[in-house]
Amino acid sequence: MSPSPKKQPNRWIALLNIPLQMGIIIFLFSLLGQWLDSKYPNSNQWYTKGVTVFGVFVALYNVYRQVQEIDKHDS
């Protein structure tokens, strides 16, 4: 009997983790921005807004990277 090929995980299972990862990344960047605003006060909470938007871009890049990796393995 020949050994069965290594079964790869379903790509949809890998995609289920993406929203959780995005939420965690954005939340942590938001906390960093709030901490910066408390340490260096300003009138409009620019650190929270700016760092959170940067966190969104980091999360989107992470999604892009993961989807590219999944696509590479499916091909």
Backbone atoms as SQL, in Angstrom:
CREATE TABLE atoms (id INTEGER PRIMARY KEY, chain TEXT, resi INTEGER, resn TEXT, atom TEXT, x REAL, y REAL, z REAL);
INSERT INTO atoms VALUES
  (1, 'A', 1, 'MET', 'N', 0.830, -1.173, 0.000),
  (2, 'A', 1, 'MET', 'CA', 0.000, 0.000, 0.000),
  (3, 'A', 1, 'MET', 'C', 0.883, 1.248, 0.000),
  (4, 'A', 2, 'SER', 'N', 0.630, 2.142, -0.901),
  (5, 'A', 2, 'SER', 'CA', 1.446, 3.350, -0.970),
  (6, 'A', 2, 'SER', 'C', 0.941, 4.377, 0.048),
  (7, 'A', 3, 'PRO', 'N', 1.871, 5.157, 0.609),
  (8, 'A', 3, 'PRO', 'CA', 1.447, 6.159, 1.591),
  (9, 'A', 3, 'PRO', 'C', 0.604, 7.236, 0.923),
  (10, 'A', 4, 'SER', 'N', -0.413, 7.681, 1.626),
  (11, 'A', 4, 'SER', 'CA', -1.289, 8.713, 1.066),
  (12, 'A', 4, 'SER', 'C', -0.563, 10.058, 1.079),
  (13, 'A', 5, 'PRO', 'N', -0.857, 10.883, 0.094),
  (14, 'A', 5, 'PRO', 'CA', -0.200, 12.198, 0.068),
  (15, 'A', 5, 'PRO', 'C', -0.627, 13.031, 1.279),
  (16, 'A', 6, 'LYS', 'N', 0.257, 13.905, 1.667),
  (17, 'A', 6, 'LYS', 'CA', 0.002, 14.755, 2.821),
  (18, 'A', 6, 'LYS', 'C', -1.223, 15.628, 2.539),
  (19, 'A', 7, 'LYS', 'N', -2.218, 15.530, 3.400),
  (20, 'A', 7, 'LYS', 'CA', -3.440, 16.294, 3.195),
  (21, 'A', 7, 'LYS', 'C', -3.225, 17.729, 3.657),
  (22, 'A', 8, 'GLN', 'N', -3.531, 18.677, 2.766),
  (23, 'A', 8, 'GLN', 'CA', -3.381, 20.078, 3.093),
  (24, 'A', 8, 'GLN', 'C', -4.677, 20.585, 3.722),
  (25, 'A', 9, 'PRO', 'N', -4.566, 21.491, 4.672),
  (26, 'A', 9, 'PRO', 'CA', -5.776, 22.023, 5.301),
  (27, 'A', 9, 'PRO', 'C', -6.614, 22.802, 4.291),
  (28, 'A', 10, 'ASN', 'N', -7.897, 22.786, 4.514),
  (29, 'A', 10, 'ASN', 'CA', -8.809, 23.500, 3.649),
  (30, 'A', 10, 'ASN', 'C', -8.512, 24.996, 3.712),
  (31, 'A', 11, 'ARG', 'N', -8.484, 25.653, 2.583),
  (32, 'A', 11, 'ARG', 'CA', -8.130, 27.078, 2.572),
  (33, 'A', 11, 'ARG', 'C', -9.176, 27.927, 3.271),
  (34, 'A', 12, 'TRP', 'N', -10.411, 27.454, 3.314),
  (35, 'A', 12, 'TRP', 'CA', -11.458, 28.227, 3.986),
  (36, 'A', 12, 'TRP', 'C', -11.231, 28.261, 5.494),
  (37, 'A', 13, 'ILE', 'N', -10.676, 27.214, 6.033),
  (38, 'A', 13, 'ILE', 'CA', -10.359, 27.207, 7.465),
  (39, 'A', 13, 'ILE', 'C', -9.289, 28.251, 7.763),
  (40, 'A', 14, 'ALA', 'N', -8.318, 28.355, 6.873),
  (41, 'A', 14, 'ALA', 'CA', -7.266, 29.359, 7.062),
  (42, 'A', 14, 'ALA', 'C', -7.845, 30.777, 6.970),
  (43, 'A', 15, 'LEU', 'N', -8.855, 30.962, 6.138),
  (44, 'A', 15, 'LEU', 'CA', -9.448, 32.288, 5.973),
  (45, 'A', 15, 'LEU', 'C', -10.306, 32.694, 7.175),
  (46, 'A', 16, 'LEU', 'N', -10.738, 31.729, 7.969),
  (47, 'A', 16, 'LEU', 'CA', -11.569, 32.057, 9.133),
  (48, 'A', 16, 'LEU', 'C', -10.794, 32.829, 10.197),
  (49, 'A', 17, 'ASN', 'N', -9.499, 32.656, 10.254),
  (50, 'A', 17, 'ASN', 'CA', -8.681, 33.342, 11.253),
  (51, 'A', 17, 'ASN', 'C', -8.425, 34.808, 10.911),
  (52, 'A', 18, 'ILE', 'N', -8.599, 35.177, 9.674),
  (53, 'A', 18, 'ILE', 'CA', -8.237, 36.524, 9.233),
  (54, 'A', 18, 'ILE', 'C', -9.014, 37.620, 9.969),
  (55, 'A', 19, 'PRO', 'N', -10.352, 37.526, 10.104),
  (56, 'A', 19, 'PRO', 'CA', -11.049, 38.616, 10.831),
  (57, 'A', 19, 'PRO', 'C', -10.595, 38.746, 12.281),
  (58, 'A', 20, 'LEU', 'N', -10.318, 37.639, 12.924),
  (59, 'A', 20, 'LEU', 'CA', -9.836, 37.690, 14.307),
  (60, 'A', 20, 'LEU', 'C', -8.469, 38.380, 14.372),
  (61, 'A', 21, 'GLN', 'N', -7.590, 38.017, 13.463),
  (62, 'A', 21, 'GLN', 'CA', -6.273, 38.642, 13.436),
  (63, 'A', 21, 'GLN', 'C', -6.373, 40.136, 13.155),
  (64, 'A', 22, 'MET', 'N', -7.254, 40.510, 12.216),
  (65, 'A', 22, 'MET', 'CA', -7.426, 41.929, 11.905),
  (66, 'A', 22, 'MET', 'C', -7.913, 42.687, 13.135),
  (67, 'A', 23, 'GLY', 'N', -8.896, 42.118, 13.823),
  (68, 'A', 23, 'GLY', 'CA', -9.436, 42.778, 15.007),
  (69, 'A', 23, 'GLY', 'C', -8.393, 42.955, 16.090),
  (70, 'A', 24, 'ILE', 'N', -7.599, 41.934, 16.312),
  (71, 'A', 24, 'ILE', 'CA', -6.565, 42.010, 17.346),
  (72, 'A', 24, 'ILE', 'C', -5.514, 43.057, 16.983),
  (73, 'A', 25, 'ILE', 'N', -5.070, 43.056, 15.720),
  (74, 'A', 25, 'ILE', 'CA', -4.052, 44.027, 15.293),
  (75, 'A', 25, 'ILE', 'C', -4.568, 45.449, 15.449),
  (76, 'A', 26, 'ILE', 'N', -5.783, 45.712, 14.962),
  (77, 'A', 26, 'ILE', 'CA', -6.335, 47.070, 15.037),
  (78, 'A', 26, 'ILE', 'C', -6.558, 47.477, 16.487),
  (79, 'A', 27, 'PHE', 'N', -7.043, 46.559, 17.316),
  (80, 'A', 27, 'PHE', 'CA', -7.270, 46.851, 18.729),
  (81, 'A', 27, 'PHE', 'C', -5.961, 47.205, 19.435),
  (82, 'A', 28, 'LEU', 'N', -4.907, 46.440, 19.178),
  (83, 'A', 28, 'LEU', 'CA', -3.630, 46.704, 19.836),
  (84, 'A', 28, 'LEU', 'C', -3.041, 48.045, 19.390),
  (85, 'A', 29, 'PHE', 'N', -3.164, 48.368, 18.099),
  (86, 'A', 29, 'PHE', 'CA', -2.670, 49.667, 17.634),
  (87, 'A', 29, 'PHE', 'C', -3.497, 50.799, 18.243),
  (88, 'A', 30, 'SER', 'N', -4.798, 50.572, 18.416),
  (89, 'A', 30, 'SER', 'CA', -5.647, 51.566, 19.053),
  (90, 'A', 30, 'SER', 'C', -5.227, 51.795, 20.504),
  (91, 'A', 31, 'LEU', 'N', -4.933, 50.710, 21.216),
  (92, 'A', 31, 'LEU', 'CA', -4.456, 50.850, 22.593),
  (93, 'A', 31, 'LEU', 'C', -3.140, 51.622, 22.646),
  (94, 'A', 32, 'LEU', 'N', -2.260, 51.349, 21.699),
  (95, 'A', 32, 'LEU', 'CA', -0.993, 52.087, 21.644),
  (96, 'A', 32, 'LEU', 'C', -1.256, 53.572, 21.428),
  (97, 'A', 33, 'GLY', 'N', -2.168, 53.899, 20.529),
  (98, 'A', 33, 'GLY', 'CA', -2.500, 55.304, 20.284),
  (99, 'A', 33, 'GLY', 'C', -3.102, 55.972, 21.505),
  (100, 'A', 34, 'GLN', 'N', -3.968, 55.257, 22.232),
  (101, 'A', 34, 'GLN', 'CA', -4.549, 55.819, 23.444),
  (102, 'A', 34, 'GLN', 'C', -3.477, 56.042, 24.509),
  (103, 'A', 35, 'TRP', 'N', -2.550, 55.113, 24.597),
  (104, 'A', 35, 'TRP', 'CA', -1.463, 55.275, 25.568),
  (105, 'A', 35, 'TRP', 'C', -0.613, 56.498, 25.210),
  (106, 'A', 36, 'LEU', 'N', -0.317, 56.649, 23.910),
  (107, 'A', 36, 'LEU', 'CA', 0.472, 57.811, 23.480),
  (108, 'A', 36, 'LEU', 'C', -0.273, 59.111, 23.761),
  (109, 'A', 37, 'ASP', 'N', -1.605, 59.121, 23.538),
  (110, 'A', 37, 'ASP', 'CA', -2.385, 60.326, 23.818),
  (111, 'A', 37, 'ASP', 'C', -2.416, 60.645, 25.307),
  (112, 'A', 38, 'SER', 'N', -2.402, 59.626, 26.150),
  (113, 'A', 38, 'SER', 'CA', -2.395, 59.907, 27.591),
  (114, 'A', 38, 'SER', 'C', -1.020, 60.391, 28.045),
  (115, 'A', 39, 'LYS', 'N', 0.025, 59.895, 27.394),
  (116, 'A', 39, 'LYS', 'CA', 1.388, 60.288, 27.764),
  (117, 'A', 39, 'LYS', 'C', 1.735, 61.662, 27.195),
  (118, 'A', 40, 'TYR', 'N', 1.295, 61.940, 25.971),
  (119, 'A', 40, 'TYR', 'CA', 1.566, 63.216, 25.294),
  (120, 'A', 40, 'TYR', 'C', 0.230, 63.829, 24.883),
  (121, 'A', 41, 'PRO', 'N', -0.478, 64.468, 25.804),
  (122, 'A', 41, 'PRO', 'CA', -1.826, 64.969, 25.513),
  (123, 'A', 41, 'PRO', 'C', -1.848, 66.000, 24.387),
  (124, 'A', 42, 'ASN', 'N', -2.925, 65.938, 23.606),
  (125, 'A', 42, 'ASN', 'CA', -3.187, 66.944, 22.581),
  (126, 'A', 42, 'ASN', 'C', -4.698, 67.109, 22.468),
  (127, 'A', 43, 'SER', 'N', -5.143, 68.098, 21.733),
  (128, 'A', 43, 'SER', 'CA', -6.556, 68.442, 21.740),
  (129, 'A', 43, 'SER', 'C', -7.441, 67.474, 20.955),
  (130, 'A', 44, 'ASN', 'N', -6.925, 66.846, 19.939),
  (131, 'A', 44, 'ASN', 'CA', -7.770, 66.031, 19.056),
  (132, 'A', 44, 'ASN', 'C', -7.443, 64.549, 19.067),
  (133, 'A', 45, 'GLN', 'N', -6.683, 64.073, 19.992),
  (134, 'A', 45, 'GLN', 'CA', -6.295, 62.663, 20.084),
  (135, 'A', 45, 'GLN', 'C', -5.693, 62.161, 18.763),
  (136, 'A', 46, 'TRP', 'N', -4.736, 62.895, 18.266),
  (137, 'A', 46, 'TRP', 'CA', -4.121, 62.550, 16.975),
  (138, 'A', 46, 'TRP', 'C', -3.371, 61.229, 17.013),
  (139, 'A', 47, 'TYR', 'N', -2.781, 60.908, 18.126),
  (140, 'A', 47, 'TYR', 'CA', -2.042, 59.644, 18.205),
  (141, 'A', 47, 'TYR', 'C', -2.987, 58.455, 18.053),
  (142, 'A', 48, 'THR', 'N', -4.118, 58.500, 18.742),
  (143, 'A', 48, 'THR', 'CA', -5.076, 57.397, 18.638),
  (144, 'A', 48, 'THR', 'C', -5.560, 57.241, 17.206),
  (145, 'A', 49, 'LYS', 'N', -5.922, 58.340, 16.582),
  (146, 'A', 49, 'LYS', 'CA', -6.434, 58.283, 15.207),
  (147, 'A', 49, 'LYS', 'C', -5.358, 57.812, 14.231),
  (148, 'A', 50, 'GLY', 'N', -4.183, 58.406, 14.323),
  (149, 'A', 50, 'GLY', 'CA', -3.118, 58.070, 13.378),
  (150, 'A', 50, 'GLY', 'C', -2.600, 56.656, 13.533),
  (151, 'A', 51, 'VAL', 'N', -2.367, 56.249, 14.767),
  (152, 'A', 51, 'VAL', 'CA', -1.825, 54.912, 15.003),
  (153, 'A', 51, 'VAL', 'C', -2.869, 53.848, 14.658),
  (154, 'A', 52, 'THR', 'N', -4.166, 54.125, 14.910),
  (155, 'A', 52, 'THR', 'CA', -5.215, 53.173, 14.554),
  (156, 'A', 52, 'THR', 'C', -5.315, 53.006, 13.042),
  (157, 'A', 53, 'VAL', 'N', -5.236, 54.108, 12.308),
  (158, 'A', 53, 'VAL', 'CA', -5.258, 54.012, 10.840),
  (159, 'A', 53, 'VAL', 'C', -4.039, 53.235, 10.347),
  (160, 'A', 54, 'PHE', 'N', -2.894, 53.463, 10.939),
  (161, 'A', 54, 'PHE', 'CA', -1.703, 52.690, 10.581),
  (162, 'A', 54, 'PHE', 'C', -1.932, 51.207, 10.880),
  (163, 'A', 55, 'GLY', 'N', -2.586, 50.907, 12.000),
  (164, 'A', 55, 'GLY', 'CA', -2.913, 49.524, 12.346),
  (165, 'A', 55, 'GLY', 'C', -3.838, 48.880, 11.322),
  (166, 'A', 56, 'VAL', 'N', -4.764, 49.650, 10.775),
  (167, 'A', 56, 'VAL', 'CA', -5.644, 49.131, 9.722),
  (168, 'A', 56, 'VAL', 'C', -4.815, 48.749, 8.499),
  (169, 'A', 57, 'PHE', 'N', -3.868, 49.595, 8.118),
  (170, 'A', 57, 'PHE', 'CA', -3.018, 49.269, 6.973),
  (171, 'A', 57, 'PHE', 'C', -2.153, 48.039, 7.239),
  (172, 'A', 58, 'VAL', 'N', -1.649, 47.920, 8.462),
  (173, 'A', 58, 'VAL', 'CA', -0.862, 46.734, 8.815),
  (174, 'A', 58, 'VAL', 'C', -1.737, 45.486, 8.734),
  (175, 'A', 59, 'ALA', 'N', -2.970, 45.579, 9.227),
  (176, 'A', 59, 'ALA', 'CA', -3.885, 44.434, 9.191),
  (177, 'A', 59, 'ALA', 'C', -4.223, 44.058, 7.744),
  (178, 'A', 60, 'LEU', 'N', -4.452, 45.047, 6.898),
  (179, 'A', 60, 'LEU', 'CA', -4.754, 44.765, 5.494),
  (180, 'A', 60, 'LEU', 'C', -3.554, 44.138, 4.789),
  (181, 'A', 61, 'TYR', 'N', -2.353, 44.605, 5.103),
  (182, 'A', 61, 'TYR', 'CA', -1.161, 43.996, 4.518),
  (183, 'A', 61, 'TYR', 'C', -1.034, 42.543, 4.967),
  (184, 'A', 62, 'ASN', 'N', -1.351, 42.291, 6.233),
  (185, 'A', 62, 'ASN', 'CA', -1.298, 40.927, 6.754),
  (186, 'A', 62, 'ASN', 'C', -2.290, 40.031, 6.012),
  (187, 'A', 63, 'VAL', 'N', -3.488, 40.543, 5.755),
  (188, 'A', 63, 'VAL', 'CA', -4.489, 39.774, 4.996),
  (189, 'A', 63, 'VAL', 'C', -3.964, 39.498, 3.589),
  (190, 'A', 64, 'TYR', 'N', -3.431, 40.516, 2.944),
  (191, 'A', 64, 'TYR', 'CA', -2.897, 40.354, 1.587),
  (192, 'A', 64, 'TYR', 'C', -1.814, 39.281, 1.556),
  (193, 'A', 65, 'ARG', 'N', -0.914, 39.341, 2.521),
  (194, 'A', 65, 'ARG', 'CA', 0.184, 38.366, 2.587),
  (195, 'A', 65, 'ARG', 'C', -0.347, 36.951, 2.793),
  (196, 'A', 66, 'GLN', 'N', -1.316, 36.794, 3.675),
  (197, 'A', 66, 'GLN', 'CA', -1.864, 35.468, 3.944),
  (198, 'A', 66, 'GLN', 'C', -2.615, 34.906, 2.745),
  (199, 'A', 67, 'VAL', 'N', -3.383, 35.758, 2.064),
  (200, 'A', 67, 'VAL', 'CA', -4.117, 35.287, 0.888),
  (201, 'A', 67, 'VAL', 'C', -3.153, 34.890, -0.223),
  (202, 'A', 68, 'GLN', 'N', -2.079, 35.651, -0.394),
  (203, 'A', 68, 'GLN', 'CA', -1.070, 35.290, -1.386),
  (204, 'A', 68, 'GLN', 'C', -0.451, 33.933, -1.061),
  (205, 'A', 69, 'GLU', 'N', -0.174, 33.688, 0.221),
  (206, 'A', 69, 'GLU', 'CA', 0.408, 32.421, 0.646),
  (207, 'A', 69, 'GLU', 'C', -0.565, 31.258, 0.405),
  (208, 'A', 70, 'ILE', 'N', -1.842, 31.468, 0.714),
  (209, 'A', 70, 'ILE', 'CA', -2.848, 30.443, 0.474),
  (210, 'A', 70, 'ILE', 'C', -2.970, 30.153, -1.010),
  (211, 'A', 71, 'ASP', 'N', -2.971, 31.208, -1.816),
  (212, 'A', 71, 'ASP', 'CA', -3.079, 31.046, -3.261),
  (213, 'A', 71, 'ASP', 'C', -1.879, 30.311, -3.828),
  (214, 'A', 72, 'LYS', 'N', -0.692, 30.580, -3.288),
  (215, 'A', 72, 'LYS', 'CA', 0.521, 29.903, -3.746),
  (216, 'A', 72, 'LYS', 'C', 0.437, 28.397, -3.483),
  (217, 'A', 73, 'HIS', 'N', -0.123, 28.019, -2.328),
  (218, 'A', 73, 'HIS', 'CA', -0.213, 26.597, -1.974),
  (219, 'A', 73, 'HIS', 'C', -1.322, 25.887, -2.744),
  (220, 'A', 74, 'ASP', 'N', -2.350, 26.624, -3.169),
  (221, 'A', 74, 'ASP', 'CA', -3.450, 26.021, -3.913),
  (222, 'A', 74, 'ASP', 'C', -3.101, 25.780, -5.378),
  (223, 'A', 75, 'SER', 'N', -2.140, 26.523, -5.878),
  (224, 'A', 75, 'SER', 'CA', -1.776, 26.394, -7.304),
  (225, 'A', 75, 'SER', 'C', -0.998, 25.150, -7.576);
